[in-house]
Structure formats: structure tokens, C-alpha cells
JSON list of C-alpha atoms in Angstrom, two decimals:
[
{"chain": "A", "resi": 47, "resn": "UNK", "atom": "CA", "xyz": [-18.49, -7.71, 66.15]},
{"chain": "A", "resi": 48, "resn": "UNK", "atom": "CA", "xyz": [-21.78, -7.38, 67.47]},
{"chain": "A", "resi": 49, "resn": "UNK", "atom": "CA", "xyz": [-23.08, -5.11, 64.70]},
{"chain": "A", "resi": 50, "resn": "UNK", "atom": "CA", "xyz": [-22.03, -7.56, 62.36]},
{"chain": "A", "resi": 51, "resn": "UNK", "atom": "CA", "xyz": [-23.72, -10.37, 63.82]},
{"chain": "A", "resi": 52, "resn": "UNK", "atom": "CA", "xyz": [-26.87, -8.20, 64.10]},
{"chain": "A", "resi": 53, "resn": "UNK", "atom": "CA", "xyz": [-26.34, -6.91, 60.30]},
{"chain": "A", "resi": 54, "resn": "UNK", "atom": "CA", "xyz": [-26.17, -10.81, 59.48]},
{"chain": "A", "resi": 55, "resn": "UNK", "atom": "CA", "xyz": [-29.26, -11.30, 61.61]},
{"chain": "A", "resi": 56, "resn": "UNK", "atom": "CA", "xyz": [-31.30, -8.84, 60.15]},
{"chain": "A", "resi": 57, "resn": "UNK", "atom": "CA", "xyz": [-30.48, -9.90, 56.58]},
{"chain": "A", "resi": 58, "resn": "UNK", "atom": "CA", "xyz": [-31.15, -13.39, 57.35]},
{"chain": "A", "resi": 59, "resn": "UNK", "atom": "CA", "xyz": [-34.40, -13.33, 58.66]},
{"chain": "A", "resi": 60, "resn": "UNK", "atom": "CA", "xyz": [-36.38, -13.70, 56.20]},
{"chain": "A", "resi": 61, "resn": "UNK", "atom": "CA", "xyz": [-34.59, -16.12, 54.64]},
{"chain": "A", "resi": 62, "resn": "UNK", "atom": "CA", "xyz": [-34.80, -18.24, 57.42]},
{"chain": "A", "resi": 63, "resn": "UNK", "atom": "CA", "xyz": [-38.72, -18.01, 57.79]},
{"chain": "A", "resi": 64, "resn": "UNK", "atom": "CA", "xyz": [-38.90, -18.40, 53.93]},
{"chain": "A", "resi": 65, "resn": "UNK", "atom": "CA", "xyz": [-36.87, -21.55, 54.53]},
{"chain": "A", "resi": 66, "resn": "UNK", "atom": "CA", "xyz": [-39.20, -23.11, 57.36]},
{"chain": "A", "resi": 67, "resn": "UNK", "atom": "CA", "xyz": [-42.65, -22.36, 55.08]},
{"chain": "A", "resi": 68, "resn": "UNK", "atom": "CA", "xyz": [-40.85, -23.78, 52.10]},
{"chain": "A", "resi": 69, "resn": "UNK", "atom": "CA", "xyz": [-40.26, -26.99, 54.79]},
{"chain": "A", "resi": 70, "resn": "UNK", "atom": "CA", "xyz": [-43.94, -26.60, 55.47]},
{"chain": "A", "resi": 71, "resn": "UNK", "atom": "CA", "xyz": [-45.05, -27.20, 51.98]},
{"chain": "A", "resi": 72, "resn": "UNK", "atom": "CA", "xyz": [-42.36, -29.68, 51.65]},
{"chain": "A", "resi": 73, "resn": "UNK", "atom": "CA", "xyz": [-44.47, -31.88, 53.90]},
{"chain": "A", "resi": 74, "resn": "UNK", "atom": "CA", "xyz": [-47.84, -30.81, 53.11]},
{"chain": "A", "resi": 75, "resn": "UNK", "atom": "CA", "xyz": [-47.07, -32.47, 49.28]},
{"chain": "A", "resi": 76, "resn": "UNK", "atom": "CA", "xyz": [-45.20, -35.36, 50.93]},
{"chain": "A", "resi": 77, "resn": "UNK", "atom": "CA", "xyz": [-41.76, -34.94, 49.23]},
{"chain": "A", "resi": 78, "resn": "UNK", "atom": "CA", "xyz": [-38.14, -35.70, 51.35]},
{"chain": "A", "resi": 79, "resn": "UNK", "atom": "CA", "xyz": [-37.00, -32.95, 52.99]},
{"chain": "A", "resi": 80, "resn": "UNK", "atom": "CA", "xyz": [-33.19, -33.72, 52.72]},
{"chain": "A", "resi": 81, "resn": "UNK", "atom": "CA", "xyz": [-32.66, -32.08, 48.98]},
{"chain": "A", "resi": 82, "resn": "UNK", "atom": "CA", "xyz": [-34.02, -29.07, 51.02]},
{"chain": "A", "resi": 83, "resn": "UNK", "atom": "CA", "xyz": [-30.86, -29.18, 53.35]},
{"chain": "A", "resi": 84, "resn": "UNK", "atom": "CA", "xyz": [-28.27, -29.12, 50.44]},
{"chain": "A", "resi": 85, "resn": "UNK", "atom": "CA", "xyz": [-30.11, -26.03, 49.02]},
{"chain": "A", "resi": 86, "resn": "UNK", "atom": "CA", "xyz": [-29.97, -24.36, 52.57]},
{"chain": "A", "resi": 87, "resn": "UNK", "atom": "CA", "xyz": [-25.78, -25.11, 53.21]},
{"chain": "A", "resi": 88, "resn": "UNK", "atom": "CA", "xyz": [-25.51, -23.44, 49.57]},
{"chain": "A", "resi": 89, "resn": "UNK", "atom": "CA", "xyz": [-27.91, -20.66, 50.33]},
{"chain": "A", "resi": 90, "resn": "UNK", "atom": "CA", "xyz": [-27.14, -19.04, 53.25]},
{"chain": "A", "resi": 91, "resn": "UNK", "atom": "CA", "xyz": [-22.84, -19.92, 52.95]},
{"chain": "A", "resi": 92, "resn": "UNK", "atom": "CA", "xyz": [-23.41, -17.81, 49.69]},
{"chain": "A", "resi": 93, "resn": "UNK", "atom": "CA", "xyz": [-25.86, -15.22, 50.73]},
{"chain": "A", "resi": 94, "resn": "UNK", "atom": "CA", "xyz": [-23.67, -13.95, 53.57]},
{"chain": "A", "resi": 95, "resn": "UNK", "atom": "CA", "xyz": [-20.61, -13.62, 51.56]},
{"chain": "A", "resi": 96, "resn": "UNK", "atom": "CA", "xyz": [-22.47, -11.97, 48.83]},
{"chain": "A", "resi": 97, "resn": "UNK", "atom": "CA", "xyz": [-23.62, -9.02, 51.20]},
{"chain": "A", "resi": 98, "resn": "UNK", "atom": "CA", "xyz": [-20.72, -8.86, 52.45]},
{"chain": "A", "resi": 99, "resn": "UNK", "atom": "CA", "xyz": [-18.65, -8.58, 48.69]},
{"chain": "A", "resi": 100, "resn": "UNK", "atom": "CA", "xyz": [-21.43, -6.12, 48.02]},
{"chain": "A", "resi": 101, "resn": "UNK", "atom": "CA", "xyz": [-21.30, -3.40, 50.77]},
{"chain": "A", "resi": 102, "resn": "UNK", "atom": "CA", "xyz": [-17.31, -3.79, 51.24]},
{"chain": "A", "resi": 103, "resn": "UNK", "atom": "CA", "xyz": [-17.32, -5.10, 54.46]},
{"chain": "A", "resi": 104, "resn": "UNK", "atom": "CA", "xyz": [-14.51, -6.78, 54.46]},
{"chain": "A", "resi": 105, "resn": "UNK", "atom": "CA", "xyz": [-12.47, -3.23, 53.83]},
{"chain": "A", "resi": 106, "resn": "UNK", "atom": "CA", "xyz": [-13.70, -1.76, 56.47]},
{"chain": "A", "resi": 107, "resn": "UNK", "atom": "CA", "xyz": [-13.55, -4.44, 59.00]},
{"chain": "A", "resi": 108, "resn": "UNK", "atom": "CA", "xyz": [-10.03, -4.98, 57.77]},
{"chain": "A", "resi": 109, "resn": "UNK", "atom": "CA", "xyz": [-9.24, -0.97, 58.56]},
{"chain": "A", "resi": 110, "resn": "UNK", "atom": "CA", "xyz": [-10.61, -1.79, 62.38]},
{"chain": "A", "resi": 111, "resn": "UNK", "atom": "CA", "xyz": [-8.84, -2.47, 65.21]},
{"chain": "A", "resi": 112, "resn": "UNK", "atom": "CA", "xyz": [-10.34, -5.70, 65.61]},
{"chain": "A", "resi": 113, "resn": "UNK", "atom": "CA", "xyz": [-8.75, -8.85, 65.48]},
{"chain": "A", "resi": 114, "resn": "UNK", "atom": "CA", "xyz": [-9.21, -10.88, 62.36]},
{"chain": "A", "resi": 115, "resn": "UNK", "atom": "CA", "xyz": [-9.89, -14.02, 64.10]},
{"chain": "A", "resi": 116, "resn": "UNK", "atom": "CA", "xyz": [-12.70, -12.53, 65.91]},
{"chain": "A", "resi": 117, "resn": "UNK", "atom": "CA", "xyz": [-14.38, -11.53, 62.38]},
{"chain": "A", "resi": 118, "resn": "UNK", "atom": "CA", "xyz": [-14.44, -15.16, 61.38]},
{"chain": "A", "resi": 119, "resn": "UNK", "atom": "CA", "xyz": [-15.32, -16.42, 64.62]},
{"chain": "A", "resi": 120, "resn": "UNK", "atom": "CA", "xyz": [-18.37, -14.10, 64.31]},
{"chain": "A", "resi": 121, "resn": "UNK", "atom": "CA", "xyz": [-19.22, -15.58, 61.21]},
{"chain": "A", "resi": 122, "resn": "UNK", "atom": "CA", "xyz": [-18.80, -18.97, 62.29]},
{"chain": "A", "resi": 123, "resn": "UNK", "atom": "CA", "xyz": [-21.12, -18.72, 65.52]},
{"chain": "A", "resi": 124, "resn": "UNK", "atom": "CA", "xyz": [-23.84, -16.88, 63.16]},
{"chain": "A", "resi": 125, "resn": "UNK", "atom": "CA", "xyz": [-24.43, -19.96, 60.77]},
{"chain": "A", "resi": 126, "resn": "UNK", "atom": "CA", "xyz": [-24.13, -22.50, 63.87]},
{"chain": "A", "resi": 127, "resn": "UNK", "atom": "CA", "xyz": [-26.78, -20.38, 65.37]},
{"chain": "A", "resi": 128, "resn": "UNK", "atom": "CA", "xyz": [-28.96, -20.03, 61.90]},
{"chain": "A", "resi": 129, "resn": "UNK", "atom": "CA", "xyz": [-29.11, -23.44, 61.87]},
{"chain": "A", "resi": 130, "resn": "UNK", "atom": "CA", "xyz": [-29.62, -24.98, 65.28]},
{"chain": "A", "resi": 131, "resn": "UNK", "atom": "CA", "xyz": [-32.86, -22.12, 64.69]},
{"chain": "A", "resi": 132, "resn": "UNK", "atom": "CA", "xyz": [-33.85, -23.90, 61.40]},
{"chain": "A", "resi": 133, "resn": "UNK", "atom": "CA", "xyz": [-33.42, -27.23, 62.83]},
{"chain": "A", "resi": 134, "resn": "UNK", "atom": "CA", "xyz": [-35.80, -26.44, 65.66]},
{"chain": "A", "resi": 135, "resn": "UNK", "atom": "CA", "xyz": [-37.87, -25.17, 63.44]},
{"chain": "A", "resi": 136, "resn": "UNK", "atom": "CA", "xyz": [-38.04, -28.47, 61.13]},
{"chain": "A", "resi": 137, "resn": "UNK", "atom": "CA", "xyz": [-38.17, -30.44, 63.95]},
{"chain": "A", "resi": 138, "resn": "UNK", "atom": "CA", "xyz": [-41.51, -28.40, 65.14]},
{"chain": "A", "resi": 139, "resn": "UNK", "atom": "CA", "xyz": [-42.90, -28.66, 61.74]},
{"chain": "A", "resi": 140, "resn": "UNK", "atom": "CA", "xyz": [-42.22, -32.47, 61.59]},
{"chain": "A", "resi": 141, "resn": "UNK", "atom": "CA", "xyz": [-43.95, -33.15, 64.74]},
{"chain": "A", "resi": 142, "resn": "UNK", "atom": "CA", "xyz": [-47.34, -30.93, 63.93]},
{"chain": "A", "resi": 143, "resn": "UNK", "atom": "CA", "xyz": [-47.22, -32.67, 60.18]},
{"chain": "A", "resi": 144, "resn": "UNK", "atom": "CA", "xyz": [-46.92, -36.27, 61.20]},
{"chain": "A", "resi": 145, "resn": "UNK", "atom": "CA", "xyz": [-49.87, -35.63, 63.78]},
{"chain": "A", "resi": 146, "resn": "UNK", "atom": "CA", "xyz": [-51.94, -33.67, 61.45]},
{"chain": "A", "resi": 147, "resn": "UNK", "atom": "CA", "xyz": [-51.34, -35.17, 58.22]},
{"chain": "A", "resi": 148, "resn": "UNK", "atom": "CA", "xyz": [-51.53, -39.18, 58.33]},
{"chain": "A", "resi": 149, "resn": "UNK", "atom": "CA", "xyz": [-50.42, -40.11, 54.71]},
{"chain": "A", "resi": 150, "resn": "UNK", "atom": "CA", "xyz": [-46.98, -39.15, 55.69]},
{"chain": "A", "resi": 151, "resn": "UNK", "atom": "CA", "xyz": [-44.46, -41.86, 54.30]},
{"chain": "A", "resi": 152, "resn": "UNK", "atom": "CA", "xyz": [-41.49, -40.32, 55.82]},
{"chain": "A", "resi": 153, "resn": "UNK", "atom": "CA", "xyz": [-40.53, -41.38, 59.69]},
{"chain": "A", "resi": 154, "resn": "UNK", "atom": "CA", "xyz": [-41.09, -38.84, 62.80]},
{"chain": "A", "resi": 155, "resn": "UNK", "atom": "CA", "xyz": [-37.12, -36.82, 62.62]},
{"chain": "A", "resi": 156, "resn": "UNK", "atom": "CA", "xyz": [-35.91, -38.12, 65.90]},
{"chain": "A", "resi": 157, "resn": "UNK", "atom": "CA", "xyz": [-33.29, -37.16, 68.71]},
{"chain": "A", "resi": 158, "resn": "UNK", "atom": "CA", "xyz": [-30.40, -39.64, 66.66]},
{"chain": "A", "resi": 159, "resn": "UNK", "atom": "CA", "xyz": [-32.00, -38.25, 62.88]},
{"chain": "A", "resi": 160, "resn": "UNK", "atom": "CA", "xyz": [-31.95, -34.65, 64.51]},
{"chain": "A", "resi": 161, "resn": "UNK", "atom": "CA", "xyz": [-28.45, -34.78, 65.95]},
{"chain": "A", "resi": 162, "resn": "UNK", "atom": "CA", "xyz": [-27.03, -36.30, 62.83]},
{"chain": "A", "resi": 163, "resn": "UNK", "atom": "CA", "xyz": [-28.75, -33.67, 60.89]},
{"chain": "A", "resi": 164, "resn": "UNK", "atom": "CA", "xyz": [-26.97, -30.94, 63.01]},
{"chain": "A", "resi": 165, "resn": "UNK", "atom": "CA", "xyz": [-23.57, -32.73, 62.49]},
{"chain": "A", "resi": 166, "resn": "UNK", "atom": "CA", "xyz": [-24.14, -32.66, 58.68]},
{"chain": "A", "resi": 167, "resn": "UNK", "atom": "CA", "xyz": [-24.90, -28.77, 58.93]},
{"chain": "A", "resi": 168, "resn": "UNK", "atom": "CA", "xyz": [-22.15, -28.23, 61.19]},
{"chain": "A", "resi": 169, "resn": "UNK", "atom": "CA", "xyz": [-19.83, -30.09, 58.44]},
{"chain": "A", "resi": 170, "resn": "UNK", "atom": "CA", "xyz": [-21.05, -27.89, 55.79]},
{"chain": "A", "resi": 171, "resn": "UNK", "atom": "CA", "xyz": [-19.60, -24.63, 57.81]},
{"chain": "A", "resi": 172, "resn": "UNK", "atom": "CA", "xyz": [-16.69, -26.37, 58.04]},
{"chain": "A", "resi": 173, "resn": "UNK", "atom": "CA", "xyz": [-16.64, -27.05, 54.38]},
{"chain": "A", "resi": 174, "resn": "UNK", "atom": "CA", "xyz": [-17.76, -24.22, 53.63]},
{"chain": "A", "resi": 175, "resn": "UNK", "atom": "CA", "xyz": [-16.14, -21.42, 55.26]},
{"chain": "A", "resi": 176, "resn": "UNK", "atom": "CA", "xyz": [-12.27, -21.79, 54.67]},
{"chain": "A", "resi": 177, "resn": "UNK", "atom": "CA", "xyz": [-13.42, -21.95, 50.92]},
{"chain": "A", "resi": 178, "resn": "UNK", "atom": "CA", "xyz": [-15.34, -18.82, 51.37]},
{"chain": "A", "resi": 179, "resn": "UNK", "atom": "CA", "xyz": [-12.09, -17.18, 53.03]},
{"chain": "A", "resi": 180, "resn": "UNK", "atom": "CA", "xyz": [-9.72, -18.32, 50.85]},
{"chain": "A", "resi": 181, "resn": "UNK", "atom": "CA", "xyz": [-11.50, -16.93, 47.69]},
{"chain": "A", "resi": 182, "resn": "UNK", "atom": "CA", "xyz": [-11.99, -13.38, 47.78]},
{"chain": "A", "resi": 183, "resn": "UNK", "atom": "CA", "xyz": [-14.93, -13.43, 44.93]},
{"chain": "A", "resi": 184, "resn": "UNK", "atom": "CA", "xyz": [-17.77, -15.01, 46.68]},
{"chain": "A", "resi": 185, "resn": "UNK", "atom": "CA", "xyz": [-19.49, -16.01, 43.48]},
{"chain": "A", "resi": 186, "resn": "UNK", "atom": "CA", "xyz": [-16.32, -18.19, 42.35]},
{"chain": "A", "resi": 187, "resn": "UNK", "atom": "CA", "xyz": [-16.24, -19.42, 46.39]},
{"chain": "A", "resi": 188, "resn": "UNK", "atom": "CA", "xyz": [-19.93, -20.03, 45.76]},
{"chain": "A", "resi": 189, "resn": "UNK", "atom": "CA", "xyz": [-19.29, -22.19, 42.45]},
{"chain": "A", "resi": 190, "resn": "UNK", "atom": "CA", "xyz": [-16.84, -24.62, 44.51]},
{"chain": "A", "resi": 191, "resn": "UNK", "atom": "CA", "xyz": [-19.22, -25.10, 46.97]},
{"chain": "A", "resi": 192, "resn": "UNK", "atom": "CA", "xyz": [-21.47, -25.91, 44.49]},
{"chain": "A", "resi": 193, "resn": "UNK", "atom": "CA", "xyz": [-19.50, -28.90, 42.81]},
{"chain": "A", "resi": 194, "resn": "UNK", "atom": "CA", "xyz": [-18.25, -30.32, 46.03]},
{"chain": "A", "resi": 195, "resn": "UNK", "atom": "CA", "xyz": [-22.18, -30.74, 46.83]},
{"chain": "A", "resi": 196, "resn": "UNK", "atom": "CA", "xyz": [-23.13, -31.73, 43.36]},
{"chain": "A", "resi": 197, "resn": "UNK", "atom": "CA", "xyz": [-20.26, -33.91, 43.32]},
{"chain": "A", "resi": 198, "resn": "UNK", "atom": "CA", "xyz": [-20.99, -35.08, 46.57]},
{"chain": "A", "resi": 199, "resn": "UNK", "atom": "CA", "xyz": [-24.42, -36.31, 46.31]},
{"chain": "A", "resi": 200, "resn": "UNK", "atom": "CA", "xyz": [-23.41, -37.83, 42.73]},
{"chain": "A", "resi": 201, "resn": "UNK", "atom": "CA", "xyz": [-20.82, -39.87, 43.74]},
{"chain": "A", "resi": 202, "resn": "UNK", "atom": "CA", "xyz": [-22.85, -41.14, 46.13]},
{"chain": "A", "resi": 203, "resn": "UNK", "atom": "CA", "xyz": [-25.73, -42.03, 44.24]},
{"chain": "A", "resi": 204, "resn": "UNK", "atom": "CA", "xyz": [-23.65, -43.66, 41.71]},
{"chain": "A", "resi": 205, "resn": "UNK", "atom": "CA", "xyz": [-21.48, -45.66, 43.97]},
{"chain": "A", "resi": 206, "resn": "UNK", "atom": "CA", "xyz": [-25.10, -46.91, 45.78]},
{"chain": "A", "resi": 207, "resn": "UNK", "atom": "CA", "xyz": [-27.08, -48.07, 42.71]},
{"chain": "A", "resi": 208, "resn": "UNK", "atom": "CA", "xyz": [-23.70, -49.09, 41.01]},
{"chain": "A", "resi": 209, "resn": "UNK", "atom": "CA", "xyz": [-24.08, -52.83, 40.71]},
{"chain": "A", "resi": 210, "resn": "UNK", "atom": "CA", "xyz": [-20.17, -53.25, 39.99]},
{"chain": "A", "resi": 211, "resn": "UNK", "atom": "CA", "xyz": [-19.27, -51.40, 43.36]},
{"chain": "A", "resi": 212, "resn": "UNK", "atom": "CA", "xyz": [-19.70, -53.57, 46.39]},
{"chain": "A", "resi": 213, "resn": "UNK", "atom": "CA", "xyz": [-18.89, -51.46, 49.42]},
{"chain": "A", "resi": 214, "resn": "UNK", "atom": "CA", "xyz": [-21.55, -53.79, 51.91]},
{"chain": "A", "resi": 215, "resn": "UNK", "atom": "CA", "xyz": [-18.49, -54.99, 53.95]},
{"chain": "A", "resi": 216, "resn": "UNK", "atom": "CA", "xyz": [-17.39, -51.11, 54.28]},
{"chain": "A", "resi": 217, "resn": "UNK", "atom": "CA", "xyz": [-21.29, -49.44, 54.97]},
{"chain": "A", "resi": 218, "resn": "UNK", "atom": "CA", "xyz": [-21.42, -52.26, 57.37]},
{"chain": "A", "resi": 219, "resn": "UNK", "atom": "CA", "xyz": [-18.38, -52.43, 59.46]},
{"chain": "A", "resi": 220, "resn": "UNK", "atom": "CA", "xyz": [-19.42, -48.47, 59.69]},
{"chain": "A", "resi": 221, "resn": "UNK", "atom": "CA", "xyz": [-22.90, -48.65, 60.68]},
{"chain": "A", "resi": 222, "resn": "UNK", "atom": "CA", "xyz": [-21.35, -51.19, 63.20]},
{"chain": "A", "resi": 223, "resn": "UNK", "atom": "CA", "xyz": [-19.14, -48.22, 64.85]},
{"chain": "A", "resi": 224, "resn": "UNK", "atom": "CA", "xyz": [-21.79, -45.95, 65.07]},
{"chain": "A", "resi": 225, "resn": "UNK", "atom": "CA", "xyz": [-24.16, -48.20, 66.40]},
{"chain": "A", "resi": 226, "resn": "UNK", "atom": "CA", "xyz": [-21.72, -48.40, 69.15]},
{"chain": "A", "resi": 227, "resn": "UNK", "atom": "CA", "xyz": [-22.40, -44.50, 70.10]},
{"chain": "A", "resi": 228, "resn": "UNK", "atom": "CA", "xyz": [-25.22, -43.49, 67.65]},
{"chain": "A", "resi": 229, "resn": "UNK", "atom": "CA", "xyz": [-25.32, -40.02, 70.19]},
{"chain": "A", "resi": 230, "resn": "UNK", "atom": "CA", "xyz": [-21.48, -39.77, 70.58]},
{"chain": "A", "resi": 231, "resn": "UNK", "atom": "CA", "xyz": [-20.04, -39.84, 67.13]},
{"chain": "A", "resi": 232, "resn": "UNK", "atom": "CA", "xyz": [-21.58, -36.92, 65.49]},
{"chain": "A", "resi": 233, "resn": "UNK", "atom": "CA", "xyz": [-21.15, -34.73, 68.41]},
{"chain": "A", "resi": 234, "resn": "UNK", "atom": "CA", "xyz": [-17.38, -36.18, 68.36]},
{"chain": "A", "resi": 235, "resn": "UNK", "atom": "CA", "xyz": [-17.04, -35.02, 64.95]},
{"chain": "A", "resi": 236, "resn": "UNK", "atom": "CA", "xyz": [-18.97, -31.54, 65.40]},
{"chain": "A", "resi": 237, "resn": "UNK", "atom": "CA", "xyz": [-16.50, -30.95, 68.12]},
{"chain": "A", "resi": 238, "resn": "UNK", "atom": "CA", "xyz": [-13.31, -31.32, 66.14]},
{"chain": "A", "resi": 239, "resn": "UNK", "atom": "CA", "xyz": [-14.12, -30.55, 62.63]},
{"chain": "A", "resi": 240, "resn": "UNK", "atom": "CA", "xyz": [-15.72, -26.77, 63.75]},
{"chain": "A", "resi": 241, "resn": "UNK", "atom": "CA", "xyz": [-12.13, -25.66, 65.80]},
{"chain": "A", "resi": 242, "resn": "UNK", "atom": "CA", "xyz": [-10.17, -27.18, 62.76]},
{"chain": "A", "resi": 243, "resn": "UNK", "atom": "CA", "xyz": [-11.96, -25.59, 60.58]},
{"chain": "A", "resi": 244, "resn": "UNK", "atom": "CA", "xyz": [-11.80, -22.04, 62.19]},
{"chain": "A", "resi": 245, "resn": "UNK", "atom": "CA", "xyz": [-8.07, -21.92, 62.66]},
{"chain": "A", "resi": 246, "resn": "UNK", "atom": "CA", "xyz": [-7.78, -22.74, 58.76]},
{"chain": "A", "resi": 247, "resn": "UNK", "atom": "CA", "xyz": [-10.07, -20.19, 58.46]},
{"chain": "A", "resi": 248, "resn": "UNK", "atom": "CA", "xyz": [-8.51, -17.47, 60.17]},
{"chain": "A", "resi": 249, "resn": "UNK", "atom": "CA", "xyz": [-4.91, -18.64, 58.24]},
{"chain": "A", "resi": 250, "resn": "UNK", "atom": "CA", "xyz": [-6.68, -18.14, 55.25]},
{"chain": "A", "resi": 251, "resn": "UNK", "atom": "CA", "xyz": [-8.02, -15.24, 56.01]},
{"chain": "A", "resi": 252, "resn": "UNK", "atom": "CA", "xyz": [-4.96, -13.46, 57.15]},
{"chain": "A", "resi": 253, "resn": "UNK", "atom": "CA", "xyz": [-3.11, -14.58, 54.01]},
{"chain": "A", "resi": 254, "resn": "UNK", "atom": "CA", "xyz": [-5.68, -13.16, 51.66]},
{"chain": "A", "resi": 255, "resn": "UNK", "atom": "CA", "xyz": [-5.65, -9.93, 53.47]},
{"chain": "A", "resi": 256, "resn": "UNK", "atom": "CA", "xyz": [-2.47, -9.63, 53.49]},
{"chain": "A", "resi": 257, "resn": "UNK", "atom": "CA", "xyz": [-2.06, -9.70, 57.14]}
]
């Protein structure tokens, strides 16, 4: 499993360091760096899969005697490590920008903004994945993901500017809870979501295989 981690690696790179300049310019022209995040959970999810449609990898690990659950759990620690590096990364380029460039509107990323950024990335490859292993064309896999983020981030827009939709009470009694462990909760929910995730994975998986 090591070569495929290193395969991933290598094939990711660049991506990654594309990623961090685009974040660069991203504060250089002042715009919000979150619509950058939901390209990056779509990106590198359907990158991955893509190579790996595209060389056949899947065959051959398949005709391995490797365990099937270790070839997702590969894949699983590779994206959590891609993007702990690209949240470093943002986190470095937030605190050079907001000393260097003072017409910054947007706030310093914190410890609280940068550990509830991780649990949102961390939620995405639990999103993500099973979808990815359930589907054996990573393009249609790819188009799901899509919608659910489209889908996502437009229901949520329309259900905050919607005058006729009063969920105060709700947002409230929530922020309320989280103010209670601001630190706590999104490691909570990292924590669960990821081993849940990874056995529905490896179900799915082993069903699609055949195994």
C-alpha cells in the first residue's frame, strides 16, 4: 500500500502547490477564500479516482493479496494527510497576508476557524469517499459529489436570505451548544464520522468488487 500512497503523492503534488498559490492570489485581490475549499473537496476526491479509473488500478490491486480494507484505508489517510498539508499551508499564507497586506477585510483564520475548517474537510472524505466506492465510474461518482455541494451551498443560501424561513431559534440554540465546546465538537464529529465512514466504505467496496 505504500506504492500507492507514494503514486497518490507524486500525482498530487502539484496540485497541492497549485492550490496554495491560487490561495495566495486569493488574498493578494482580497476575495473569501471559502469558495476555494468547495473547489478543493471536488478536486482532489475526483482527481484521485480519475487516475485511478485511468491506469486500472483497481484490477490490479483487486488481483493482490492485499486486503481490501487496507486499499481504502490507504486512500482515506492520503486525503486526511493532503489536507491537514493544505491547511497548514493556508494558515501560513493567512498569517504573512494579514501582516503584509493591511486592506485585508477578512479576519486572521484562527485555532477555532482552523479546526472547524479541518472538520469540514474531514466531512467531505466522509462524504465523499463511500460515493466514490460505490460508483465504479468516477466521472458519474464525481457528478454526485458535485450536486450534493451545489445543492449544499444553495440550500443554504436560500434558506439564509429567505425572508419566509425563520430558523433564528434553531442557528441559535446551536451556536449555543457549540459555544459550550467550540474546540470539542468538531474534533467529536471528525472522530466518528471518519471510522463510519470507512467501514461503509470498505462494504461498498467489497460489494462492487464482487468480494
Amino acid at each position: 500500500m505504500l506504492q500507492l500512497f507514494k503514486r497518490d503523492f507524486q500525482a498530487s503534488f502539484f496540485s497541492v502547490i497549485g492550490w496554495l498559490l491560487y490561495m495566495v492570489i486569493t488574498y493578494v485581490l482580497n476575495m473569501p477564500y471559502f469558495l476555494t475549499y468547495l473547489f478543493v473537496i471536488f478536486f482532489f476526491h475526483a482527481f484521485i479516482f480519475y487516475l485511478d479509473h485511468k491506469a486500472n488500478i483497481n484490477r490490479f490491486l483487486i488481483s493482490l493479496p492485499v486486503r481490501k480494507s487496507n486499499i481504502v484505508l490507504t486512500r482515506y489517510i492520503f486525503l486526511i494527510i493532503c489536507f491537514i498539508v493544505i491547511l497548514v499551508g493556508h494558515v501560513i499564507i493567512d498569517q504573512v497576508a494579514h501582516y503584509g497586506l493591511p486592506y485585508l477585510e477578512t479576519s486572521p483564520v484562527n485555532g477555532l476557524t482552523a479546526t472547524w475548517l479541518m472538520a469540514m474537510l474531514i466531512g467531505s472524505v466522509a462524504i465523499s469517499l463511500p460515493i466514490y466506492y460505490a460508483v465504479k465510474s468516477p466521472n458519474i461518482a464525481a457528478f454526485i459529489q458535485a450536486m450534493l455541494l451545489i445543492g449544499g451551498t444553495y440550500s443554504y443560501v436560500v434558506i439564509k436570505d429567505n425572508p419566509y424561513i425563520d430558523l433564528s431559534k434553531t442557528f441559535t440554540y446551536f451556536l449555543k451548544f457549540i459555544d459550550i465546546q467550540p474546540y470539542l465538537i468538531p474534533i467529536a464529529f471528525s472522530l466518528v464520522c471518519i471510522p463510519l465512514s470507512y467501514l461503509l466504505s470498505v462494504w461498498l467496496f467489497e460489494k462492487r468488487e464482487g468480494v
